Amino acid sequence: MKKYWMAAMAGFLLFSGTASAQAAIQIPAAYVAIGDSLAAGQTPNQQIDTGYTDLIHQELTRNQPVAFYSKNLAFPGFTTADVLDSIQTDEAEKVLGSANLITISAGANDLLRLVQNDSKQGSLTFQQRQVDFALNGARKNMDLILSELTEKSPDATVYVMGYYFAYPHVRESQKNGTSKQLDRLNEILRLSAEKAGAVFVSVDQPFGANGVDKIPNPADVHPNVIGYQAMANAFFENYQEAWTIENSELPPANPLSFEEIIEAQEQQEQKKPKDSEAEETAKRPSDQNKTGYLALQQEIPYV
């Protein structure tokens, strides 16, 4: 009853025009999620399951018409440079041209791939000069990404997702330095969003510095479904505050291994008519040889 009452009130406000916060609501929603492994829904165990983008889609569907939802432009390991490349493809242009709601997760891989996480010792190390260079590159790329989206998706409201502190398991004395760099990344994303007329979504407060309940694996920075729930609810604080994903609404776990994803993709390709054009999956050009950041250790196509 609570959910239906809130949805009814939200609809009243939307059509009455009395609340400026309702102006961003898109009906029907044509939702495209782009970005890294958080947008794809990677779990702390290097699988793919329900992520924040899926939860956003689920809640949108509960409360309003949804024309379509796609996260084919979300790929584990994507840096801002990779995201920029991915949205410049012909395939991306087709889906982005129809979008009126877009979320972006990009920037963490630019930074966290430079952080060495010793999960056994509970320590973090990085080189400040390398981080400064990477963050400057992320800033430039995010500006270009948002400029591209303004051109390719003129009718879309764009939400730039912030990041949380990804290392709650390390020693307290090790948290401050990396936390400051993540704060710098979030500030870059916020300023880029504001400059482009997009909306920045802050997600760090629900996680805090000790969010082990949301990031359970000391050797992996990806959240569980509770963490993704917090991210999705942070989005709805900006989209429609009355809409909240309750614990009872979280779907049961259904993780897919990378091998299962590949097999499902191959089966899908085999079912297509021979004369149809196969859709190309975005490729991740950047190298990956470290653990403990938002990337896979092998290139896996996401379906």
CSV table of N, CA and C in Angstrom, one decimal, residues 36-38 41-49 76-77 108-109 112-113 115-120 122-124 164-170 182 207 209-225 227-228 231 258 288 290-298:
chain,number,residue,atom,x,y,z
A,36,ASP,N,31.1,1.4,-16.4
A,36,ASP,CA,32.0,0.4,-16.0
A,36,ASP,C,31.3,-0.8,-15.4
A,37,SER,N,32.0,-1.6,-14.5
A,37,SER,CA,31.4,-2.8,-14.0
A,37,SER,C,30.3,-2.5,-13.0
A,38,LEU,N,30.3,-1.3,-12.4
A,38,LEU,CA,29.1,-1.0,-11.5
A,38,LEU,C,27.9,-0.9,-12.3
A,41,GLY,N,26.8,-4.4,-13.2
A,41,GLY,CA,26.3,-5.2,-12.1
A,41,GLY,C,27.3,-6.3,-11.6
A,42,GLN,N,28.6,-6.0,-11.6
A,42,GLN,CA,29.5,-7.0,-11.2
A,42,GLN,C,29.4,-7.2,-9.7
A,43,THR,N,29.5,-8.5,-9.3
A,43,THR,CA,29.4,-8.8,-7.8
A,43,THR,C,30.8,-8.8,-7.2
A,44,PRO,N,30.9,-9.0,-5.9
A,44,PRO,CA,32.2,-9.1,-5.2
A,44,PRO,C,32.9,-10.4,-5.5
A,45,ASN,N,32.3,-11.3,-6.2
A,45,ASN,CA,32.9,-12.6,-6.6
A,45,ASN,C,33.1,-12.7,-8.1
A,46,GLN,N,33.3,-11.6,-8.8
A,46,GLN,CA,33.6,-11.6,-10.2
A,46,GLN,C,32.5,-12.3,-11.0
A,47,GLN,N,31.3,-12.1,-10.7
A,47,GLN,CA,30.2,-12.5,-11.5
A,47,GLN,C,29.3,-11.3,-11.9
A,48,ILE,N,28.3,-11.6,-12.7
A,48,ILE,CA,27.3,-10.5,-13.0
A,48,ILE,C,26.0,-10.9,-12.5
A,49,ASP,N,25.3,-9.9,-11.8
A,49,ASP,CA,24.0,-10.1,-11.2
A,49,ASP,C,23.3,-8.8,-11.2
A,76,PRO,N,32.6,-4.2,-17.7
A,76,PRO,CA,33.6,-4.3,-16.6
A,76,PRO,C,35.0,-3.8,-17.1
A,77,GLY,N,35.6,-3.0,-16.3
A,77,GLY,CA,36.9,-2.5,-16.6
A,77,GLY,C,37.0,-1.2,-17.4
A,108,ALA,N,36.3,5.5,-11.9
A,108,ALA,CA,36.9,4.8,-10.9
A,108,ALA,C,38.1,4.0,-11.4
A,109,ASN,N,38.0,3.4,-12.6
A,109,ASN,CA,39.1,2.6,-13.2
A,109,ASN,C,40.3,3.5,-13.5
A,112,LEU,N,41.5,3.8,-9.6
A,112,LEU,CA,41.8,2.7,-8.7
A,112,LEU,C,42.7,1.6,-9.3
A,113,ARG,N,42.9,1.6,-10.6
A,113,ARG,CA,43.9,0.7,-11.1
A,113,ARG,C,45.3,1.1,-10.7
A,115,VAL,N,45.9,2.0,-7.6
A,115,VAL,CA,46.0,1.8,-6.1
A,115,VAL,C,46.3,0.3,-5.9
A,116,GLN,N,47.4,0.0,-5.2
A,116,GLN,CA,47.8,-1.3,-4.9
A,116,GLN,C,47.1,-1.7,-3.5
A,117,ASN,N,46.3,-2.7,-3.6
A,117,ASN,CA,45.5,-3.1,-2.4
A,117,ASN,C,46.1,-4.5,-1.9
A,118,ASP,N,46.8,-4.4,-0.8
A,118,ASP,CA,47.2,-5.7,-0.1
A,118,ASP,C,46.2,-6.1,0.9
A,119,SER,N,45.3,-6.9,0.5
A,119,SER,CA,44.1,-7.3,1.3
A,119,SER,C,44.6,-8.1,2.6
A,120,LYS,N,45.7,-8.8,2.5
A,120,LYS,CA,46.2,-9.5,3.6
A,120,LYS,C,46.8,-8.6,4.7
A,122,GLY,N,46.1,-5.4,4.7
A,122,GLY,CA,45.2,-4.2,5.0
A,122,GLY,C,45.8,-2.9,4.7
A,123,SER,N,46.6,-2.9,3.6
A,123,SER,CA,47.4,-1.6,3.2
A,123,SER,C,47.1,-1.2,1.8
A,124,LEU,N,47.2,0.1,1.5
A,124,LEU,CA,47.0,0.7,0.2
A,124,LEU,C,48.2,1.6,-0.1
A,164,TYR,N,31.9,5.4,-4.2
A,164,TYR,CA,32.0,5.2,-2.7
A,164,TYR,C,33.5,4.9,-2.4
A,165,PHE,N,33.8,4.9,-1.1
A,165,PHE,CA,35.1,4.4,-0.6
A,165,PHE,C,35.2,2.9,-0.8
A,166,ALA,N,36.1,2.4,-1.6
A,166,ALA,CA,36.0,1.1,-2.0
A,166,ALA,C,36.9,0.1,-1.1
A,167,TYR,N,37.5,0.6,-0.1
A,167,TYR,CA,38.4,-0.3,0.7
A,167,TYR,C,38.1,-0.2,2.2
A,168,PRO,N,36.9,-0.6,2.6
A,168,PRO,CA,36.5,-0.5,4.0
A,168,PRO,C,37.2,-1.5,4.9
A,169,HIS,N,37.9,-2.5,4.3
A,169,HIS,CA,38.5,-3.6,5.1
A,169,HIS,C,40.0,-3.3,5.5
A,170,VAL,N,40.5,-2.2,4.9
A,170,VAL,CA,41.9,-1.9,5.2
A,170,VAL,C,42.1,-1.3,6.6
A,182,LEU,N,39.6,9.6,-3.9
A,182,LEU,CA,38.2,9.4,-4.4
A,182,LEU,C,37.3,10.6,-4.2
A,207,PHE,N,27.7,4.4,2.1
A,207,PHE,CA,28.8,3.5,2.3
A,207,PHE,C,29.7,3.9,3.4
A,209,ALA,N,33.2,5.1,5.4
A,209,ALA,CA,34.5,4.5,5.4
A,209,ALA,C,34.6,3.1,5.8
A,210,ASN,N,33.5,2.6,6.4
A,210,ASN,CA,33.5,1.3,7.0
A,210,ASN,C,32.4,0.4,6.4
A,211,GLY,N,32.0,0.5,5.2
A,211,GLY,CA,30.9,-0.2,4.6
A,211,GLY,C,31.1,-1.6,4.3
A,212,VAL,N,31.6,-2.4,5.2
A,212,VAL,CA,31.9,-3.8,5.0
A,212,VAL,C,30.6,-4.6,4.7
A,213,ASP,N,29.5,-4.1,5.2
A,213,ASP,CA,28.2,-4.8,4.9
A,213,ASP,C,27.8,-4.7,3.4
A,214,LYS,N,28.4,-3.7,2.8
A,214,LYS,CA,28.0,-3.4,1.3
A,214,LYS,C,29.2,-3.9,0.4
A,215,ILE,N,30.4,-3.9,1.0
A,215,ILE,CA,31.6,-4.4,0.2
A,215,ILE,C,32.2,-5.5,1.0
A,216,PRO,N,31.7,-6.7,0.9
A,216,PRO,CA,32.1,-7.8,1.8
A,216,PRO,C,33.4,-8.5,1.5
A,217,ASN,N,33.9,-8.4,0.3
A,217,ASN,CA,35.1,-9.1,0.0
A,217,ASN,C,36.4,-8.1,0.1
A,218,PRO,N,37.3,-8.4,1.0
A,218,PRO,CA,38.4,-7.5,1.2
A,218,PRO,C,39.3,-7.4,0.0
A,219,ALA,N,39.3,-8.4,-0.9
A,219,ALA,CA,40.1,-8.4,-2.1
A,219,ALA,C,39.4,-7.9,-3.3
A,220,ASP,N,38.2,-7.4,-3.2
A,220,ASP,CA,37.4,-6.9,-4.3
A,220,ASP,C,36.6,-5.7,-3.9
A,221,VAL,N,36.5,-4.7,-4.8
A,221,VAL,CA,35.9,-3.4,-4.5
A,221,VAL,C,34.4,-3.3,-4.9
A,222,HIS,N,33.9,-4.4,-5.5
A,222,HIS,CA,32.5,-4.3,-5.9
A,222,HIS,C,31.5,-4.6,-4.8
A,223,PRO,N,30.4,-3.9,-4.8
A,223,PRO,CA,29.4,-4.0,-3.8
A,223,PRO,C,28.5,-5.2,-4.0
A,224,ASN,N,27.8,-5.7,-2.9
A,224,ASN,CA,26.8,-6.7,-3.0
A,224,ASN,C,25.5,-6.0,-3.4
A,225,VAL,N,24.4,-6.7,-3.3
A,225,VAL,CA,23.1,-6.1,-3.7
A,225,VAL,C,22.6,-5.0,-2.8
A,227,GLY,N,24.7,-2.9,-1.4
A,227,GLY,CA,25.4,-1.7,-1.9
A,227,GLY,C,24.8,-1.1,-3.1
A,228,TYR,N,24.4,-2.0,-4.1
A,228,TYR,CA,23.7,-1.5,-5.3
A,228,TYR,C,22.4,-0.9,-5.0
A,231,MET,N,23.0,2.6,-4.0
A,231,MET,CA,23.3,3.5,-5.1
A,231,MET,C,22.0,3.8,-5.9
A,258,PHE,N,31.4,-15.7,-15.9
A,258,PHE,CA,31.8,-15.3,-17.2
A,258,PHE,C,31.6,-16.3,-18.2
A,288,GLN,N,44.5,-5.0,-18.4
A,288,GLN,CA,44.1,-5.3,-17.0
A,288,GLN,C,45.1,-6.4,-16.4
A,290,LYS,N,45.8,-6.2,-12.7
A,290,LYS,CA,45.8,-6.0,-11.3
A,290,LYS,C,44.4,-6.5,-10.7
A,291,THR,N,44.4,-6.8,-9.4
A,291,THR,CA,43.1,-7.0,-8.8
A,291,THR,C,42.8,-5.9,-7.9
A,292,GLY,N,41.6,-5.8,-7.4
A,292,GLY,CA,41.2,-4.9,-6.4
A,292,GLY,C,40.7,-3.6,-6.9
A,293,TYR,N,40.4,-3.5,-8.2
A,293,TYR,CA,39.8,-2.3,-8.8
A,293,TYR,C,38.6,-2.7,-9.7
A,294,LEU,N,37.9,-1.8,-10.2
A,294,LEU,CA,36.7,-2.1,-10.9
A,294,LEU,C,37.0,-2.6,-12.3
A,295,ALA,N,37.6,-3.8,-12.4
A,295,ALA,CA,37.9,-4.4,-13.7
A,295,ALA,C,38.0,-5.9,-13.5
A,296,LEU,N,37.8,-6.6,-14.6
A,296,LEU,CA,37.9,-8.0,-14.7
A,296,LEU,C,39.4,-8.3,-15.1
A,297,GLN,N,39.8,-9.5,-14.8
A,297,GLN,CA,41.1,-9.9,-15.2
A,297,GLN,C,41.2,-10.5,-16.7
A,298,GLN,N,40.0,-10.6,-17.3
A,298,GLN,CA,40.0,-11.0,-18.7
A,298,GLN,C,38.9,-10.3,-19.4
